[in-house]
Amino acid sequence: MAGRALLLAGAPGTGKTALALGVAQELGSKVPFCPMVGSEVYSSEVKKTEVLMENFRRAIGLRIKENKEVYEGEVTEMTAEETENPLGGYGKTVSHVIVGLKTTKGTKQLRLDPSIYEALNKEKVTIGDVIYIEANSGAVKRAGRSDAYATEFDLEAEEYVPLPKGDVHKKKEIVQDVTLHDLDSSNAKPQGGQDIMAVMGSMMKPKKTEITEKLRTEINKVVNRYIDQGVAELVPGVLFIDEVHMLDIECFTYLNRALESTLAPIVVFATNRGVCTVRGTEVLSPHGVPVDLLDRMLIIRTMPYSLEEMVQILTIRAKTEDIQMEEEALTALSEIGSRTSLRYCVQLLTPAKIMAKTMGRDEINADDVAELDELFFDAKASARLLASQGDGYLQ
């Protein structure tokens, strides 16, 4: 399905955006979902096509699997062996550090480089802590305190972890989820130094920087190499563009190309327009989208809700907002919804609750709903009022 496009077309209030949110929840946290609105592309700092491409890249995930050799266990001893400073003087330098690690299977004594001793000090490692050291990079990570020491104090802010299982030296598979946009942005910003000028420079820089096409091509090459080697796998996500009629002809021609590229997500468009002009042209087109792009889409029509569905939606909404309603009130409100719109009757819920409380009741009854319908106007009723009494308003 990657690289395909769907268009949700329907009248306002037929659940297009709700459907997209449902898709996002269903996909879970592992699959990237990037929502955007058509009008987001207009910026004085960044090109329209750049904003679109950025969101395209956000919706493509990369799952990187790494096999790392690690030493992990509870620290049983940690002694730094010191030698005379070879440069002379009275100071002594650490030549190596001996660390004892214990797991459920056994113990092991490691002789480590002095740079790892600095990393141990930085992590504030003491005897009784559970740590793991990466064999190839020498990175030290403190997992927490061993739960054998849990009864040491009555109250403390320490996190206790169980003694690691298996051997001290083991191979671990680490899975990392990143999006292509993360890779782009991390490579686009050169890492500054630690001096004050570099820090000032990073603060003075504008927040949005354009990522060049050349950089993206290089990153694509690296990604494809990783995929071929089996180190990483591609996770095409979903890009949801709401109010797609707000895009102009430049964006639509760019979308034609972007949808055909090798790395493309599933794109879901949504619009509530009928036949209208394509922005930036004088051409009339269905949904305000050029015909050549419409040709590449599967179009899904969203229908207005029936009375039974409105009753169900209002029941869920009332339950979420902790509003108690009588059956007659619910039916009356659903009938108002079928006559006006779902959004209007959902908005009447809170005023109805306030009105019932004012009357000294906990439950909303049908009279409250009828009174509120007289008090407030929906869009259609307001338009009718303007048509009949338009003389009283300023033109």
mmCIF file of C-alpha atoms in Angstrom:
data_model
loop_
_atom_site.group_PDB
_atom_site.id
_atom_site.type_symbol
_atom_site.label_atom_id
_atom_site.label_comp_id
_atom_site.label_asym_id
_atom_site.label_seq_id
_atom_site.Cartn_x
_atom_site.Cartn_y
_atom_site.Cartn_z
ATOM 1 C CA MET A 1 0.000 0.000 0.000
ATOM 2 C CA ALA A 2 2.984 2.377 0.403
ATOM 3 C CA GLY A 3 2.939 5.152 -2.164
ATOM 4 C CA ARG A 4 -0.842 4.813 -2.618
ATOM 5 C CA ALA A 5 -3.243 7.636 -1.883
ATOM 6 C CA LEU A 6 -6.748 7.658 -0.419
ATOM 7 C CA LEU A 7 -9.207 10.525 -0.438
ATOM 8 C CA LEU A 8 -11.916 10.792 2.218
ATOM 9 C CA ALA A 9 -14.587 12.997 0.669
ATOM 10 C CA GLY A 10 -17.791 13.944 2.429
ATOM 11 C CA ALA A 11 -19.866 16.737 3.925
ATOM 12 C CA PRO A 12 -18.674 18.507 7.105
ATOM 13 C CA GLY A 13 -19.300 16.541 10.291
ATOM 14 C CA THR A 14 -19.283 13.082 8.667
ATOM 15 C CA GLY A 15 -16.247 11.866 10.644
ATOM 16 C CA LYS A 16 -13.312 12.221 8.223
ATOM 17 C CA THR A 17 -10.839 13.512 10.818
ATOM 18 C CA ALA A 18 -12.258 11.110 13.433
ATOM 19 C CA LEU A 19 -11.566 8.238 11.030
ATOM 20 C CA ALA A 20 -7.958 9.393 10.646
ATOM 21 C CA LEU A 21 -7.522 9.561 14.440
ATOM 22 C CA GLY A 22 -8.937 6.041 14.668
ATOM 23 C CA VAL A 23 -6.333 4.879 12.126
ATOM 24 C CA ALA A 24 -3.582 6.499 14.226
ATOM 25 C CA GLN A 25 -4.736 4.693 17.389
ATOM 26 C CA GLU A 26 -5.015 1.391 15.549
ATOM 27 C CA LEU A 27 -1.487 1.626 14.123
ATOM 28 C CA GLY A 28 0.001 2.082 17.593
ATOM 29 C CA SER A 29 3.259 3.776 18.538
ATOM 30 C CA LYS A 30 5.516 1.631 16.333
ATOM 31 C CA VAL A 31 4.115 2.834 12.986
ATOM 32 C CA PRO A 32 4.633 6.548 12.218
ATOM 33 C CA PHE A 33 1.469 8.606 11.747
ATOM 34 C CA CYS A 34 1.883 12.225 10.676
ATOM 35 C CA PRO A 35 -1.227 14.462 10.608
ATOM 36 C CA MET A 36 -1.151 17.876 8.925
ATOM 37 C CA VAL A 37 -3.598 20.478 7.600
ATOM 38 C CA GLY A 38 -3.413 21.815 4.042
ATOM 39 C CA SER A 39 -2.833 25.396 5.198
ATOM 40 C CA GLU A 40 0.328 24.416 7.154
ATOM 41 C CA VAL A 41 2.414 24.524 3.982
ATOM 42 C CA TYR A 42 2.244 28.320 3.733
ATOM 43 C CA SER A 43 5.251 29.749 5.555
ATOM 44 C CA SER A 44 7.382 32.836 4.988
ATOM 45 C CA GLU A 45 10.538 30.932 5.988
ATOM 46 C CA VAL A 46 10.306 27.598 4.184
ATOM 47 C CA LYS A 47 9.163 26.593 0.694
ATOM 48 C CA LYS A 48 5.760 24.881 0.404
ATOM 49 C CA THR A 49 7.281 21.800 -1.198
ATOM 50 C CA GLU A 50 9.850 21.586 1.618
ATOM 51 C CA VAL A 51 7.085 21.448 4.268
ATOM 52 C CA LEU A 52 5.337 18.683 2.295
ATOM 53 C CA MET A 53 8.548 16.678 1.895
ATOM 54 C CA GLU A 54 9.355 17.076 5.588
ATOM 55 C CA ASN A 55 5.981 15.582 6.515
ATOM 56 C CA PHE A 56 6.458 12.802 3.946
ATOM 57 C CA ARG A 57 9.765 11.887 5.613
ATOM 58 C CA ARG A 58 8.164 12.061 9.082
ATOM 59 C CA ALA A 59 5.680 9.403 7.978
ATOM 60 C CA ILE A 60 8.363 6.873 6.958
ATOM 61 C CA GLY A 61 9.917 4.888 9.788
ATOM 62 C CA LEU A 62 13.115 2.869 9.929
ATOM 63 C CA ARG A 63 13.525 0.016 12.393
ATOM 64 C CA ILE A 64 17.234 -0.493 13.025
ATOM 65 C CA LYS A 65 18.383 -3.719 14.649
ATOM 66 C CA GLU A 66 21.802 -3.810 16.239
ATOM 67 C CA ASN A 67 23.603 -6.683 17.913
ATOM 68 C CA LYS A 68 25.674 -5.340 20.767
ATOM 69 C CA GLU A 69 28.095 -7.110 23.070
ATOM 70 C CA VAL A 70 27.518 -5.979 26.626
ATOM 71 C CA TYR A 71 28.808 -6.764 30.076
ATOM 72 C CA GLU A 72 26.088 -6.406 32.672
ATOM 73 C CA GLY A 73 25.711 -7.205 36.324
ATOM 74 C CA GLU A 74 25.817 -5.912 39.884
ATOM 75 C CA VAL A 75 29.055 -4.141 40.818
ATOM 76 C CA THR A 76 30.795 -6.170 43.536
ATOM 77 C CA GLU A 77 34.125 -4.312 43.470
ATOM 78 C CA MET A 78 35.572 -1.224 41.835
ATOM 79 C CA THR A 79 39.198 -0.373 42.397
ATOM 80 C CA ALA A 80 41.265 2.104 40.408
ATOM 81 C CA GLU A 81 44.922 1.058 40.021
ATOM 82 C CA GLU A 82 47.120 4.145 40.175
ATOM 83 C CA THR A 83 50.664 4.657 38.863
ATOM 84 C CA GLU A 84 53.162 7.473 39.098
ATOM 85 C CA ASN A 85 52.489 10.281 36.664
ATOM 86 C CA PRO A 86 54.866 9.733 33.701
ATOM 87 C CA LEU A 87 55.197 13.503 33.285
ATOM 88 C CA GLY A 88 56.714 13.797 36.735
ATOM 89 C CA GLY A 89 55.368 15.754 39.660
ATOM 90 C CA TYR A 90 53.547 14.449 42.707
ATOM 91 C CA GLY A 91 50.222 13.551 41.056
ATOM 92 C CA LYS A 92 49.197 10.001 40.248
ATOM 93 C CA THR A 93 47.223 8.832 37.223
ATOM 94 C CA VAL A 94 44.771 5.939 36.905
ATOM 95 C CA SER A 95 46.404 3.215 34.779
ATOM 96 C CA HIS A 96 43.386 0.894 34.753
ATOM 97 C CA VAL A 97 40.286 0.077 36.781
ATOM 98 C CA ILE A 98 39.196 -3.352 38.026
ATOM 99 C CA VAL A 99 35.439 -3.894 38.164
ATOM 100 C CA GLY A 100 33.727 -7.051 39.450
ATOM 101 C CA LEU A 101 30.299 -7.826 37.995
ATOM 102 C CA LYS A 102 27.841 -10.411 39.352
ATOM 103 C CA THR A 103 24.791 -12.014 37.696
ATOM 104 C CA THR A 104 22.577 -14.955 38.664
ATOM 105 C CA LYS A 105 24.955 -17.305 36.772
ATOM 106 C CA GLY A 106 28.290 -16.143 38.143
ATOM 107 C CA THR A 107 30.799 -13.335 38.578
ATOM 108 C CA LYS A 108 33.492 -11.863 36.378
ATOM 109 C CA GLN A 109 36.363 -9.476 36.988
ATOM 110 C CA LEU A 110 37.056 -6.917 34.250
ATOM 111 C CA ARG A 111 40.192 -4.863 33.722
ATOM 112 C CA LEU A 112 39.043 -1.641 32.064
ATOM 113 C CA ASP A 113 40.556 1.440 30.429
ATOM 114 C CA PRO A 114 40.869 4.674 32.503
ATOM 115 C CA SER A 115 38.394 6.451 30.162
ATOM 116 C CA ILE A 116 35.710 3.963 31.323
ATOM 117 C CA TYR A 117 36.617 4.884 34.928
ATOM 118 C CA GLU A 118 35.647 8.489 34.072
ATOM 119 C CA ALA A 119 32.350 7.244 32.599
ATOM 120 C CA LEU A 120 31.697 5.217 35.787
ATOM 121 C CA ASN A 121 32.299 8.314 37.902
ATOM 122 C CA LYS A 122 30.044 10.398 35.668
ATOM 123 C CA GLU A 123 27.198 7.878 36.142
ATOM 124 C CA LYS A 124 27.950 7.941 39.936
ATOM 125 C CA VAL A 125 28.343 4.148 40.048
ATOM 126 C CA THR A 126 28.929 2.633 43.498
ATOM 127 C CA ILE A 127 29.175 -0.954 44.748
ATOM 128 C CA GLY A 128 25.714 -2.562 44.648
ATOM 129 C CA ASP A 129 24.569 -0.794 41.455
ATOM 130 C CA VAL A 130 23.426 -2.722 38.383
ATOM 131 C CA ILE A 131 25.258 -1.439 35.299
ATOM 132 C CA TYR A 132 25.903 -2.455 31.727
ATOM 133 C CA ILE A 133 28.984 -1.622 29.665
ATOM 134 C CA GLU A 134 28.959 -1.792 25.856
ATOM 135 C CA ALA A 135 31.984 -3.765 24.656
ATOM 136 C CA ASN A 136 32.598 -1.902 21.385
ATOM 137 C CA SER A 137 32.012 1.695 22.491
ATOM 138 C CA GLY A 138 32.800 1.503 26.207
ATOM 139 C CA ALA A 139 29.574 3.349 27.067
ATOM 140 C CA VAL A 140 28.403 2.834 30.648
ATOM 141 C CA LYS A 141 24.724 2.832 31.631
ATOM 142 C CA ARG A 142 23.514 2.605 35.219
ATOM 143 C CA ALA A 143 20.231 0.664 35.357
ATOM 144 C CA GLY A 144 19.575 1.208 39.074
ATOM 145 C CA ARG A 145 20.400 -0.248 42.469
ATOM 146 C CA SER A 146 20.332 -4.009 43.032
ATOM 147 C CA ASP A 147 17.165 -5.091 44.867
ATOM 148 C CA ALA A 148 19.331 -6.959 47.407
ATOM 149 C CA TYR A 149 19.859 -3.520 48.985
ATOM 150 C CA ALA A 150 16.156 -2.610 48.939
ATOM 151 C CA THR A 151 15.801 -2.901 52.738
ATOM 152 C CA GLU A 152 18.803 -0.622 53.437
ATOM 153 C CA PHE A 153 16.661 2.478 54.017
ATOM 154 C CA ASP A 154 13.000 2.994 54.879
ATOM 155 C CA LEU A 155 12.605 5.817 52.386
ATOM 156 C CA GLU A 156 14.731 6.834 49.415
ATOM 157 C CA ALA A 157 14.451 7.986 45.822
ATOM 158 C CA GLU A 158 16.456 5.089 44.378
ATOM 159 C CA GLU A 159 15.079 2.729 41.722
ATOM 160 C CA TYR A 160 15.684 -0.935 42.489
ATOM 161 C CA VAL A 161 16.226 -3.471 39.711
ATOM 162 C CA PRO A 162 16.587 -7.264 39.908
ATOM 163 C CA LEU A 163 19.952 -8.986 39.479
ATOM 164 C CA PRO A 164 20.545 -9.584 35.718
ATOM 165 C CA LYS A 165 20.006 -13.137 34.462
ATOM 166 C CA GLY A 166 22.459 -15.164 32.323
ATOM 167 C CA ASP A 167 26.202 -14.583 31.921
ATOM 168 C CA VAL A 168 28.032 -11.326 32.607
ATOM 169 C CA HIS A 169 29.164 -11.132 28.943
ATOM 170 C CA LYS A 170 26.242 -11.415 26.539
ATOM 171 C CA LYS A 171 25.003 -10.392 23.107
ATOM 172 C CA LYS A 172 21.934 -8.163 23.064
ATOM 173 C CA GLU A 173 19.712 -7.195 20.134
ATOM 174 C CA ILE A 174 18.752 -3.555 20.405
ATOM 175 C CA VAL A 175 15.863 -2.295 18.242
ATOM 176 C CA GLN A 176 15.581 1.419 17.524
ATOM 177 C CA ASP A 177 12.695 3.159 15.741
ATOM 178 C CA VAL A 178 13.534 6.376 13.890
ATOM 179 C CA THR A 179 11.845 8.319 11.091
ATOM 180 C CA LEU A 180 13.653 9.503 7.961
ATOM 181 C CA HIS A 181 13.028 13.106 9.076
ATOM 182 C CA ASP A 182 14.979 12.403 12.301
ATOM 183 C CA LEU A 183 17.918 11.239 10.179
ATOM 184 C CA ASP A 184 17.601 14.297 7.913
ATOM 185 C CA SER A 185 17.494 16.837 10.745
ATOM 186 C CA SER A 186 20.340 15.222 12.714
ATOM 187 C CA ASN A 187 22.580 15.330 9.622
ATOM 188 C CA ALA A 188 21.465 18.818 8.543
ATOM 189 C CA LYS A 189 22.589 20.506 11.741
ATOM 190 C CA PRO A 190 26.389 20.330 12.144
ATOM 191 C CA GLN A 191 27.341 19.520 15.725
ATOM 192 C CA GLY A 192 28.739 22.682 17.322
ATOM 193 C CA GLY A 193 31.641 22.745 19.746
ATOM 194 C CA GLN A 194 31.456 23.258 23.481
ATOM 195 C CA ASP A 195 32.814 26.822 23.476
ATOM 196 C CA ILE A 196 30.583 29.809 24.201
ATOM 197 C CA MET A 197 30.523 31.021 20.580
ATOM 198 C CA ALA A 198 29.163 27.690 19.308
ATOM 199 C CA VAL A 199 26.432 27.747 21.974
ATOM 200 C CA MET A 200 25.553 31.360 21.085
ATOM 201 C CA GLY A 201 25.521 30.475 17.387
ATOM 202 C CA SER A 202 23.083 27.601 17.923
ATOM 203 C CA MET A 203 20.772 29.897 19.902
ATOM 204 C CA MET A 204 20.875 32.673 17.308
ATOM 205 C CA LYS A 205 20.097 30.323 14.411
ATOM 206 C CA PRO A 206 16.514 30.345 13.130
ATOM 207 C CA LYS A 207 14.643 27.261 14.233
ATOM 208 C CA LYS A 208 13.603 26.113 10.735
ATOM 209 C CA THR A 209 16.374 25.125 8.335
ATOM 210 C CA GLU A 210 15.820 23.741 4.873
ATOM 211 C CA ILE A 211 17.193 20.293 4.224
ATOM 212 C CA THR A 212 18.694 20.033 0.742
ATOM 213 C CA GLU A 213 17.688 17.422 -1.823
ATOM 214 C CA LYS A 214 21.337 16.320 -2.042
ATOM 215 C CA LEU A 215 21.426 15.449 1.667
ATOM 216 C CA ARG A 216 18.166 13.499 1.372
ATOM 217 C CA THR A 217 19.547 11.522 -1.592
ATOM 218 C CA GLU A 218 22.664 10.622 0.417
ATOM 219 C CA ILE A 219 20.533 9.522 3.389
ATOM 220 C CA ASN A 220 18.348 7.426 1.052
ATOM 221 C CA LYS A 221 21.498 5.689 -0.237
ATOM 222 C CA VAL A 222 22.595 4.852 3.320
ATOM 223 C CA VAL A 223 19.069 3.673 4.231
ATOM 224 C CA ASN A 224 18.888 1.445 1.131
ATOM 225 C CA ARG A 225 22.312 -0.021 1.971
ATOM 226 C CA TYR A 226 21.133 -0.802 5.521
ATOM 227 C CA ILE A 227 17.983 -2.464 4.147
ATOM 228 C CA ASP A 228 20.027 -4.568 1.676
ATOM 229 C CA GLN A 229 22.351 -5.679 4.487
ATOM 230 C CA GLY A 230 19.370 -6.625 6.648
ATOM 231 C CA VAL A 231 20.441 -4.211 9.415
ATOM 232 C CA ALA A 232 17.254 -2.156 9.094
ATOM 233 C CA GLU A 233 13.737 -2.562 7.787
ATOM 234 C CA LEU A 234 11.487 0.113 6.341
ATOM 235 C CA VAL A 235 8.193 0.857 8.112
ATOM 236 C CA PRO A 236 5.978 2.913 5.769
ATOM 237 C CA GLY A 237 3.589 4.928 7.913
ATOM 238 C CA VAL A 238 0.579 7.106 7.177
ATOM 239 C CA LEU A 239 0.557 10.783 6.201
ATOM 240 C CA PHE A 240 -2.847 12.406 6.752
ATOM 241 C CA ILE A 241 -3.478 15.731 4.971
ATOM 242 C CA ASP A 242 -6.721 17.366 6.112
ATOM 243 C CA GLU A 243 -8.406 20.183 4.103
ATOM 244 C CA VAL A 244 -6.462 19.143 0.985
ATOM 245 C CA HIS A 245 -8.290 21.769 -1.140
ATOM 246 C CA MET A 246 -6.145 24.398 0.652
ATOM 247 C CA LEU A 247 -3.039 23.208 -1.238
ATOM 248 C CA ASP A 248 -2.211 25.018 -4.493
ATOM 249 C CA ILE A 249 -1.187 23.767 -7.941
ATOM 250 C CA GLU A 250 2.553 23.773 -7.032
ATOM 251 C CA CYS A 251 1.921 21.441 -4.090
ATOM 252 C CA PHE A 252 -0.263 19.126 -6.186
ATOM 253 C CA THR A 253 2.360 18.745 -8.940
ATOM 254 C CA TYR A 254 4.971 18.054 -6.256
ATOM 255 C CA LEU A 255 2.671 15.425 -4.680
ATOM 256 C CA ASN A 256 2.453 13.649 -8.056
ATOM 257 C CA ARG A 257 6.219 13.174 -7.992
ATOM 258 C CA ALA A 258 6.518 12.452 -4.270
ATOM 259 C CA LEU A 259 3.898 9.664 -4.412
ATOM 260 C CA GLU A 260 5.899 7.868 -7.115
ATOM 261 C CA SER A 261 9.247 7.924 -5.263
ATOM 262 C CA THR A 262 10.596 4.649 -3.855
ATOM 263 C CA LEU A 263 10.362 5.816 -0.244
ATOM 264 C CA ALA A 264 6.752 6.958 0.122
ATOM 265 C CA PRO A 265 4.182 6.444 2.890
ATOM 266 C CA ILE A 266 0.460 5.747 2.526
ATOM 267 C CA VAL A 267 -1.125 9.178 2.033
ATOM 268 C CA VAL A 268 -4.684 9.879 3.202
ATOM 269 C CA PHE A 269 -6.294 13.118 2.037
ATOM 270 C CA ALA A 270 -9.542 14.567 3.393
ATOM 271 C CA THR A 271 -11.774 17.299 2.002
ATOM 272 C CA ASN A 272 -15.348 18.558 2.402
ATOM 273 C CA ARG A 273 -15.491 20.540 -0.861
ATOM 274 C CA GLY A 274 -17.491 19.687 -3.957
ATOM 275 C CA VAL A 275 -16.574 21.100 -7.364
ATOM 276 C CA CYS A 276 -14.412 24.173 -6.773
ATOM 277 C CA THR A 277 -11.391 25.944 -8.284
ATOM 278 C CA VAL A 278 -7.922 24.503 -7.811
ATOM 279 C CA ARG A 279 -5.948 27.066 -5.798
ATOM 280 C CA GLY A 280 -3.536 29.020 -7.982
ATOM 281 C CA THR A 281 -5.518 28.375 -11.190
ATOM 282 C CA GLU A 282 -8.891 29.234 -12.730
ATOM 283 C CA VAL A 283 -9.698 25.547 -13.328
ATOM 284 C CA LEU A 284 -12.789 23.989 -11.752
ATOM 285 C CA SER A 285 -12.152 20.472 -10.450
ATOM 286 C CA PRO A 286 -13.912 17.960 -8.170
ATOM 287 C CA HIS A 287 -12.896 18.457 -4.494
ATOM 288 C CA GLY A 288 -10.492 21.240 -5.543
ATOM 289 C CA VAL A 289 -7.882 18.636 -6.542
ATOM 290 C CA PRO A 290 -6.429 18.414 -10.103
ATOM 291 C CA VAL A 291 -7.843 15.530 -12.160
ATOM 292 C CA ASP A 292 -4.428 13.895 -12.762
ATOM 293 C CA LEU A 293 -3.889 13.549 -8.987
ATOM 294 C CA LEU A 294 -7.495 12.411 -8.394
ATOM 295 C CA ASP A 295 -6.787 9.648 -10.910
ATOM 296 C CA ARG A 296 -4.126 8.191 -8.576
ATOM 297 C CA MET A 297 -6.455 8.079 -5.568
ATOM 298 C CA LEU A 298 -8.960 5.651 -4.147
ATOM 299 C CA ILE A 299 -11.888 7.863 -3.171
ATOM 300 C CA ILE A 300 -13.908 6.946 -0.087
ATOM 301 C CA ARG A 301 -17.231 8.731 0.440
ATOM 302 C CA THR A 302 -18.200 9.478 4.031
ATOM 303 C CA MET A 303 -21.946 9.555 4.672
ATOM 304 C CA PRO A 304 -23.882 11.631 7.251
ATOM 305 C CA TYR A 305 -24.713 9.758 10.463
ATOM 306 C CA SER A 306 -28.089 8.103 10.874
ATOM 307 C CA LEU A 307 -30.322 8.714 13.915
ATOM 308 C CA GLU A 308 -29.246 5.430 15.604
ATOM 309 C CA GLU A 309 -25.555 6.269 15.110
ATOM 310 C CA MET A 310 -26.088 9.740 16.564
ATOM 311 C CA VAL A 311 -27.707 8.224 19.668
ATOM 312 C CA GLN A 312 -24.639 5.959 20.100
ATOM 313 C CA ILE A 313 -22.148 8.833 19.599
ATOM 314 C CA LEU A 314 -24.013 11.096 22.026
ATOM 315 C CA THR A 315 -24.184 8.303 24.625
ATOM 316 C CA ILE A 316 -20.387 7.806 24.421
ATOM 317 C CA ARG A 317 -19.773 11.560 24.540
ATOM 318 C CA ALA A 318 -22.072 12.039 27.546
ATOM 319 C CA LYS A 319 -20.348 9.156 29.347
ATOM 320 C CA THR A 320 -16.903 10.684 28.651
ATOM 321 C CA GLU A 321 -17.965 14.086 29.934
ATOM 322 C CA ASP A 322 -19.776 12.517 32.915
ATOM 323 C CA ILE A 323 -23.199 13.894 31.897
ATOM 324 C CA GLN A 324 -26.379 12.033 32.936
ATOM 325 C CA MET A 325 -29.256 12.094 30.458
ATOM 326 C CA GLU A 326 -32.751 10.664 30.292
ATOM 327 C CA GLU A 327 -33.665 8.467 27.291
ATOM 328 C CA GLU A 328 -36.185 11.052 25.975
ATOM 329 C CA ALA A 329 -33.546 13.820 26.154
ATOM 330 C CA LEU A 330 -31.082 11.661 24.223
ATOM 331 C CA THR A 331 -33.667 10.932 21.502
ATOM 332 C CA ALA A 332 -34.674 14.619 21.294
ATOM 333 C CA LEU A 333 -31.023 15.698 21.001
ATOM 334 C CA SER A 334 -30.382 13.079 18.286
ATOM 335 C CA GLU A 335 -33.386 14.365 16.330
ATOM 336 C CA ILE A 336 -31.985 17.911 16.543
ATOM 337 C CA GLY A 337 -28.661 16.470 15.300
ATOM 338 C CA SER A 338 -30.260 14.791 12.292
ATOM 339 C CA ARG A 339 -31.989 18.091 11.454
ATOM 340 C CA THR A 340 -28.859 20.250 11.976
ATOM 341 C CA SER A 341 -25.440 18.602 12.469
ATOM 342 C CA LEU A 342 -23.690 16.249 14.876
ATOM 343 C CA ARG A 343 -21.279 18.969 16.006
ATOM 344 C CA TYR A 344 -24.158 21.243 17.014
ATOM 345 C CA CYS A 345 -25.912 18.649 19.187
ATOM 346 C CA VAL A 346 -22.579 17.618 20.831
ATOM 347 C CA GLN A 347 -22.003 21.294 21.704
ATOM 348 C CA LEU A 348 -25.447 21.431 23.358
ATOM 349 C CA LEU A 349 -24.456 18.775 25.927
ATOM 350 C CA THR A 350 -22.526 21.081 28.292
ATOM 351 C CA PRO A 351 -25.123 23.930 28.312
ATOM 352 C CA ALA A 352 -27.808 21.259 28.942
ATOM 353 C CA LYS A 353 -25.853 19.992 31.962
ATOM 354 C CA ILE A 354 -25.538 23.568 33.308
ATOM 355 C CA MET A 355 -29.269 24.155 32.799
ATOM 356 C CA ALA A 356 -30.224 20.939 34.631
ATOM 357 C CA LYS A 357 -27.913 21.914 37.536
ATOM 358 C CA THR A 358 -29.525 25.393 37.668
ATOM 359 C CA MET A 359 -32.923 23.689 38.002
ATOM 360 C CA GLY A 360 -31.535 21.541 40.837
ATOM 361 C CA ARG A 361 -31.421 18.263 38.855
ATOM 362 C CA ASP A 362 -28.549 15.894 38.030
ATOM 363 C CA GLU A 363 -30.171 14.423 34.920
ATOM 364 C CA ILE A 364 -30.899 16.297 31.674
ATOM 365 C CA ASN A 365 -34.509 15.895 30.507
ATOM 366 C CA ALA A 366 -36.246 16.579 27.174
ATOM 367 C CA ASP A 367 -37.518 20.021 28.300
ATOM 368 C CA ASP A 368 -33.931 21.240 28.823
ATOM 369 C CA VAL A 369 -32.998 20.158 25.297
ATOM 370 C CA ALA A 370 -36.074 21.859 23.777
ATOM 371 C CA GLU A 371 -35.358 25.108 25.644
ATOM 372 C CA LEU A 372 -31.709 25.103 24.560
ATOM 373 C CA ASP A 373 -32.674 24.517 20.935
ATOM 374 C CA GLU A 374 -34.738 27.717 21.136
ATOM 375 C CA LEU A 375 -31.895 29.628 22.810
ATOM 376 C CA PHE A 376 -29.087 28.699 20.417
ATOM 377 C CA PHE A 377 -28.842 28.685 16.623
ATOM 378 C CA ASP A 378 -27.022 26.261 14.374
ATOM 379 C CA ALA A 379 -25.408 27.439 11.091
ATOM 380 C CA LYS A 380 -28.490 26.690 8.948
ATOM 381 C CA ALA A 381 -30.938 28.417 11.322
ATOM 382 C CA SER A 382 -28.655 31.465 11.512
ATOM 383 C CA ALA A 383 -28.458 31.616 7.684
ATOM 384 C CA ARG A 384 -32.283 31.486 7.464
ATOM 385 C CA LEU A 385 -32.563 34.299 10.016
ATOM 386 C CA LEU A 386 -30.119 36.439 8.019
ATOM 387 C CA ALA A 387 -32.072 35.770 4.809
ATOM 388 C CA SER A 388 -35.355 36.903 6.395
ATOM 389 C CA GLN A 389 -34.036 39.766 8.547
ATOM 390 C CA GLY A 390 -30.936 40.764 6.577
ATOM 391 C CA ASP A 391 -31.954 44.452 6.499
ATOM 392 C CA GLY A 392 -31.159 44.921 10.174
ATOM 393 C CA TYR A 393 -27.481 43.920 9.741
ATOM 394 C CA LEU A 394 -24.619 45.935 8.275
ATOM 395 C CA GLN A 395 -23.589 44.846 4.792
#
